[in-house]
mmCIF file of C-alpha atoms in Angstrom:
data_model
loop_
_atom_site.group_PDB
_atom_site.id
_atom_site.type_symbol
_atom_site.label_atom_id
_atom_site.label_comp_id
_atom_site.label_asym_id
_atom_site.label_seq_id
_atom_site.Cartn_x
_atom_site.Cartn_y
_atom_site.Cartn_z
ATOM 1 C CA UNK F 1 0.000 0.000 0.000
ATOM 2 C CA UNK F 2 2.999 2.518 0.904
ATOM 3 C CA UNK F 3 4.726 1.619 -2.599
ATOM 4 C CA UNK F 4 1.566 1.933 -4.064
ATOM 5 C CA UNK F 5 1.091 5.636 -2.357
ATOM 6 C CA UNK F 6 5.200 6.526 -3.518
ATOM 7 C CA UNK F 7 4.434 5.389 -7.005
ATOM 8 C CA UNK F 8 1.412 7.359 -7.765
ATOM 9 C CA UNK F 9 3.000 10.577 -5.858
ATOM 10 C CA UNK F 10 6.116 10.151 -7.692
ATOM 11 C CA UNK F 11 4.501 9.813 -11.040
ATOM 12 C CA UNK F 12 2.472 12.858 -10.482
ATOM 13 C CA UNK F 13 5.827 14.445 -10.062
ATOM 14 C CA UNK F 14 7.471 13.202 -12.866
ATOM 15 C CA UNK F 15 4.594 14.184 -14.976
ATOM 16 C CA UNK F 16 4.767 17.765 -13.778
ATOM 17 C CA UNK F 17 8.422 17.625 -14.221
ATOM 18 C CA UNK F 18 7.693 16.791 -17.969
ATOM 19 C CA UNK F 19 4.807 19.018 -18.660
ATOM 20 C CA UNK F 20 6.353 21.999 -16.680
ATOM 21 C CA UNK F 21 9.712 21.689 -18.372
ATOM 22 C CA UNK F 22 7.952 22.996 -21.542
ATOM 23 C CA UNK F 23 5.044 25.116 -20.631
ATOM 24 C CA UNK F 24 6.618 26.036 -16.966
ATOM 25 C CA UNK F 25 4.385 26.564 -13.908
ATOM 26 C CA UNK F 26 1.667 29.348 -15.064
ATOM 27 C CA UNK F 27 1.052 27.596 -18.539
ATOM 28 C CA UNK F 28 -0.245 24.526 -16.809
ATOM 29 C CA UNK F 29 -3.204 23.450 -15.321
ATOM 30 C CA UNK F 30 -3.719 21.016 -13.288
ATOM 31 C CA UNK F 31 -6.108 19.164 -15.426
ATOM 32 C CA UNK F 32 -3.522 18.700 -17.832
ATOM 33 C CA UNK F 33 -0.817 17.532 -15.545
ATOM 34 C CA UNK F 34 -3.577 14.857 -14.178
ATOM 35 C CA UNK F 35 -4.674 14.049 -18.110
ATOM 36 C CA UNK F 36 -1.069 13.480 -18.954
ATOM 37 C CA UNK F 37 -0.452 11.113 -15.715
ATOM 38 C CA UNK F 38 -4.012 9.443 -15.711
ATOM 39 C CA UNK F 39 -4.253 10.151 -12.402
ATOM 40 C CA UNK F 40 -8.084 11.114 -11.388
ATOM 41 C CA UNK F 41 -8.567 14.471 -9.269
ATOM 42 C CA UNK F 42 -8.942 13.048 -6.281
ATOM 43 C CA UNK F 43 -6.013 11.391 -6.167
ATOM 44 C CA UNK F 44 -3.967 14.587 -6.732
ATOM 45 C CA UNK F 45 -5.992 16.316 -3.769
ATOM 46 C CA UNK F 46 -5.038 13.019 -1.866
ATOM 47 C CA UNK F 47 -1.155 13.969 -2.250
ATOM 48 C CA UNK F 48 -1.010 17.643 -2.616
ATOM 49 C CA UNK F 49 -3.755 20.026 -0.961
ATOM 50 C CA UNK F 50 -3.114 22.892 -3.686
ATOM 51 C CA UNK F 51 -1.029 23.202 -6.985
ATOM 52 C CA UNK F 52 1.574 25.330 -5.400
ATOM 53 C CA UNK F 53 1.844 22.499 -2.554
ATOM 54 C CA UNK F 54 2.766 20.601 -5.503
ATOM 55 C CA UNK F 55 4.949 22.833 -7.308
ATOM 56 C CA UNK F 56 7.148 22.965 -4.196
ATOM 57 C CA UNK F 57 7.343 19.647 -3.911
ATOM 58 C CA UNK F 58 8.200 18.817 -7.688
ATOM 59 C CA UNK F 59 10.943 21.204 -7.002
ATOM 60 C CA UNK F 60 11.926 19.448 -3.749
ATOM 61 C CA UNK F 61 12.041 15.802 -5.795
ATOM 62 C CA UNK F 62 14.069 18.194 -8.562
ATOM 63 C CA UNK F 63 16.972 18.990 -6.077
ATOM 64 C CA UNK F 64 16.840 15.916 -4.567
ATOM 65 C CA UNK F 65 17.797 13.951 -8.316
ATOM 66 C CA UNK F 66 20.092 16.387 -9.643
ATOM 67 C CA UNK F 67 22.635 16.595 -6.154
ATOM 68 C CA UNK F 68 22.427 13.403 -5.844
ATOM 69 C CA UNK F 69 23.652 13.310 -9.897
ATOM 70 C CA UNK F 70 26.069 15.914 -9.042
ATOM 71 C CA UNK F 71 27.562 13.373 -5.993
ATOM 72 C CA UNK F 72 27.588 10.493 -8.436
ATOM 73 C CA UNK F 73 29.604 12.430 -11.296
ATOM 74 C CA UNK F 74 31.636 14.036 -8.350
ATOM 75 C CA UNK F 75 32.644 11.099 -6.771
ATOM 76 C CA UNK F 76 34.074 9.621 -10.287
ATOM 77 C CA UNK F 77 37.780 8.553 -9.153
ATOM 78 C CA UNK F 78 38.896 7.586 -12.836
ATOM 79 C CA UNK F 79 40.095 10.819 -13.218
ATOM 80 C CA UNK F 80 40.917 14.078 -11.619
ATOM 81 C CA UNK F 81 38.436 16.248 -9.884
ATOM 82 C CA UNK F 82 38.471 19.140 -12.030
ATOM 83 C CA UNK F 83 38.348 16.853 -15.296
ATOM 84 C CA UNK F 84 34.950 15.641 -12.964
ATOM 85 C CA UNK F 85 33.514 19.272 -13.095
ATOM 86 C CA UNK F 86 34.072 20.123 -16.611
ATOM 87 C CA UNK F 87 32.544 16.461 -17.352
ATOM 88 C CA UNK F 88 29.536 18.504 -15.092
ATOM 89 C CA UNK F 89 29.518 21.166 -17.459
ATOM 90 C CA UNK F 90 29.903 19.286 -20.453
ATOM 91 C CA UNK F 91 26.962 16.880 -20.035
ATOM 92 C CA UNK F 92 24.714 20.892 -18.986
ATOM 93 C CA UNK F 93 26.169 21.723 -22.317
ATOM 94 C CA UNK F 94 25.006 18.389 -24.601
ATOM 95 C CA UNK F 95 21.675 18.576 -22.301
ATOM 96 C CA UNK F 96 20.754 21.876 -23.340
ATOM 97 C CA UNK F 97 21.130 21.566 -26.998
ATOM 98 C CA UNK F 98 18.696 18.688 -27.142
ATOM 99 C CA UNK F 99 15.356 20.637 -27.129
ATOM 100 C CA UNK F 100 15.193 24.557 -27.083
ATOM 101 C CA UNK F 101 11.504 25.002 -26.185
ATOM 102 C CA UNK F 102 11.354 22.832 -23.205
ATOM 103 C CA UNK F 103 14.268 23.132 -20.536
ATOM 104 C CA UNK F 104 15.531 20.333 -18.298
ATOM 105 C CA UNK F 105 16.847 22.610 -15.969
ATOM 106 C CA UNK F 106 13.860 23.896 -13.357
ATOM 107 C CA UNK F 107 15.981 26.774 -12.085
ATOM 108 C CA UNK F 108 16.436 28.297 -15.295
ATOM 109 C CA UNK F 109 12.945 27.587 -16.698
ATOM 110 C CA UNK F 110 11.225 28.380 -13.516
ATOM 111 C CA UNK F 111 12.849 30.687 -11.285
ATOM 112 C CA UNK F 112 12.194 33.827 -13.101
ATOM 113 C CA UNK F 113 8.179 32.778 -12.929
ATOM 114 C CA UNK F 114 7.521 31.838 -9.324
ATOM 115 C CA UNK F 115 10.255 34.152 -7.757
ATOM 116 C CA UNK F 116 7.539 36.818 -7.366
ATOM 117 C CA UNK F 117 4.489 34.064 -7.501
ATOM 118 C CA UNK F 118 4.839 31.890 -4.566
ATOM 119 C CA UNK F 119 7.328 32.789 -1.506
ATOM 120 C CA UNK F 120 7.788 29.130 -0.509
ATOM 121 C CA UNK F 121 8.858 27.963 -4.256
ATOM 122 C CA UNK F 122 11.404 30.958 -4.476
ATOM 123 C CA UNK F 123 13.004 29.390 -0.870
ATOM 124 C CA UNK F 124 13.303 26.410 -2.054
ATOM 125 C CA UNK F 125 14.629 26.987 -5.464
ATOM 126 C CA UNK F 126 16.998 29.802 -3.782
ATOM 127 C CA UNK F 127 17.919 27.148 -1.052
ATOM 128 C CA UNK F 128 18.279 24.051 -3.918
ATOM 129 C CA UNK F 129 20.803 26.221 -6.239
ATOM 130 C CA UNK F 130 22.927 26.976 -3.267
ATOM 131 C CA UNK F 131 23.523 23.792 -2.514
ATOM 132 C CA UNK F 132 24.570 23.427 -6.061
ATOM 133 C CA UNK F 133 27.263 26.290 -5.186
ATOM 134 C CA UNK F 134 28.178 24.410 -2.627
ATOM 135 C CA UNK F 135 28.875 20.954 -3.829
ATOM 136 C CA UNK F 136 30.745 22.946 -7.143
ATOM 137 C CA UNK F 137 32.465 24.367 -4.321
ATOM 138 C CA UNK F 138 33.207 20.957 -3.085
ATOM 139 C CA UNK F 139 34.884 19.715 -6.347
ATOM 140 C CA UNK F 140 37.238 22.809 -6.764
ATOM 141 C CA UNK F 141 38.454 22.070 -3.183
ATOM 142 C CA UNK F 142 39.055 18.351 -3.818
ATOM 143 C CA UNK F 143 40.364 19.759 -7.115
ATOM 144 C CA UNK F 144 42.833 21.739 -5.354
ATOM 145 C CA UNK F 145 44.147 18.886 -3.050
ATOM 146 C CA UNK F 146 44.563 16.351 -6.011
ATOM 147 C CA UNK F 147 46.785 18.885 -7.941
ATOM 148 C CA UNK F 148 44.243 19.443 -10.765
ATOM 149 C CA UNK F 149 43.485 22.617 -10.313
ATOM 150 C CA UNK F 150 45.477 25.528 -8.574
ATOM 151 C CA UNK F 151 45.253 25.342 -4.505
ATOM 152 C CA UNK F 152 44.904 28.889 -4.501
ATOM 153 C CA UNK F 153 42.002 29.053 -6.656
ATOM 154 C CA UNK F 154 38.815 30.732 -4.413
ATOM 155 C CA UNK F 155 36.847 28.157 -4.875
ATOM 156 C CA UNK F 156 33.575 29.511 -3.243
ATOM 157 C CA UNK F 157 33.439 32.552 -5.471
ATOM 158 C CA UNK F 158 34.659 30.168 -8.492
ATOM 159 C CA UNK F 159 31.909 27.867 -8.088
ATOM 160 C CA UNK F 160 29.726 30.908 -7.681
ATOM 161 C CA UNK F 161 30.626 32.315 -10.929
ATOM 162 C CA UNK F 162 30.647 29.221 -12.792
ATOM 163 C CA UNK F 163 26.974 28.653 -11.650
ATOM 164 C CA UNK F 164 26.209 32.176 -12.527
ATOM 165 C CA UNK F 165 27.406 32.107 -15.896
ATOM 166 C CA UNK F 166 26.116 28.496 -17.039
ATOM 167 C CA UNK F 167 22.749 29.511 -16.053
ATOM 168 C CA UNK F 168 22.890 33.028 -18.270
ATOM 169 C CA UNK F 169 24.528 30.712 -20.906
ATOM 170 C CA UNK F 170 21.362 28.366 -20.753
ATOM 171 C CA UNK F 171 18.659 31.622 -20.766
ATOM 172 C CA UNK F 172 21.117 32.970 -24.155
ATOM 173 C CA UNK F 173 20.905 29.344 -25.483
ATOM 174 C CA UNK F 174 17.109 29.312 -24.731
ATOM 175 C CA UNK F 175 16.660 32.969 -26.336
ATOM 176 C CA UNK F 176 18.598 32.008 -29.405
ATOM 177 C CA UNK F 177 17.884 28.498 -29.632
ATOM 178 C CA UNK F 178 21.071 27.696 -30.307
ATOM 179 C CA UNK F 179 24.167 26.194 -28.805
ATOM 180 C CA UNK F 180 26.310 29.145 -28.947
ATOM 181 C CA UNK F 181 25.943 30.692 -25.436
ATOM 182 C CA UNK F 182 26.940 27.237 -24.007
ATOM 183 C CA UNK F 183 29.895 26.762 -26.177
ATOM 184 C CA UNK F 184 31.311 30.148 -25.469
ATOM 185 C CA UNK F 185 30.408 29.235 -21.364
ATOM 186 C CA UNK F 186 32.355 25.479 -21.849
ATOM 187 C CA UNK F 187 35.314 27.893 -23.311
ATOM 188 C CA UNK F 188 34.890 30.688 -20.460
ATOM 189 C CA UNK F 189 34.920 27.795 -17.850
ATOM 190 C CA UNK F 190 38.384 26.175 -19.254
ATOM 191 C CA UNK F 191 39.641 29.930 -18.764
ATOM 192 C CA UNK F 192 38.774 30.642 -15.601
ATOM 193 C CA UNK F 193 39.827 27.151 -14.545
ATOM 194 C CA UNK F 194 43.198 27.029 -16.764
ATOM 195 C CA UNK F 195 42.336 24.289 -18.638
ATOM 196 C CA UNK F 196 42.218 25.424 -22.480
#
């Protein structure tokens, strides 16, 4: 009965992850998201008492899969860690080109929309990207102790920067629909980190 409850749950949330992904929060109502999963109403009232409940939750389930991605690429011992964060940036870069009207990324389709439409979404979204910082933060460290990268590197604001400028690379990509922003941010990225 439990699996039964974390099944339907977690295909409601994977079915707003795909549906939102392209149309974002706004553009979606819950009758489609519930269409799409074949889910009945009542169900979704069962799991989430509003859509926003639900929106912060699909964002919760988002930051949950992609840190724990980030640990599994991160944790790669085959090579170096700073060949482990461009590998990071590399797969953002191949991920991006694959569809320019939907966006895999939640913080850069999303954040923009709910920042100033639901308080609790913004926290968790503003909470969720820094532990992104933080884990980016993480690799440049370990990066620094293996000899890969330079020991005197800052790696907080490094990571921060890197963050900052692969997200504006994805919005450019979005805008142009092409894959130009993110191949000028994979080249911007071996500068900053030396390795061109």
């Amino acid at each position: 009965m439990k699996s039964s409850y974390e099944d339907t749950r977690q295909h409601l949330l994977d079915t707003g992850y795909t549906v939102m992904a392209v149309k974002g929060f706004s553009g979606v109502g819950l009758s489609e998201i519930l269409k799409t999963a074949g889910v009945p109403k009542g169900s979704f009232y069962h799991y989430f008492k509003s859509k926003e409940q639900f929106g912060e939750a699909l964002l919760e389930d988002y930051f949950r899969s992609y840190l724990e991605q980030m640990d599994v690429g991160f944790s790669s011992r085959d090579q170096s860690a700073a060949d482990n964060l461009l590998a990071y940036f590399d797969a953002w870069q191949k991920s991006s080109g694959e569809r320019y009207d939907a966006h895999r990324c939640l913080v850069v389709k999303l954040s923009a929309e709910v920042a100033d439409l639901s308080e609790s979404m913004r926290v968790i979204l503003r909470d969720g990207t820094e532990h992104i910082i933080q884990k980016l933060q993480n690799c440049i460290e370990l990066a620094g102790e293996d000899g890969s990268l330079p020991s005197t590197l800052n790696a907080r604001a490094t990571a921060a920067s890197l963050y900052q400028l692969w997200l504006g690379a994805s919005l450019l990509a979005k805008l142009n629909r092409n894959d130009t922003p993110m191949a000028e941010a994979m080249l911007a990225t071996q500068e900053i980190l030396g390795k061109h």
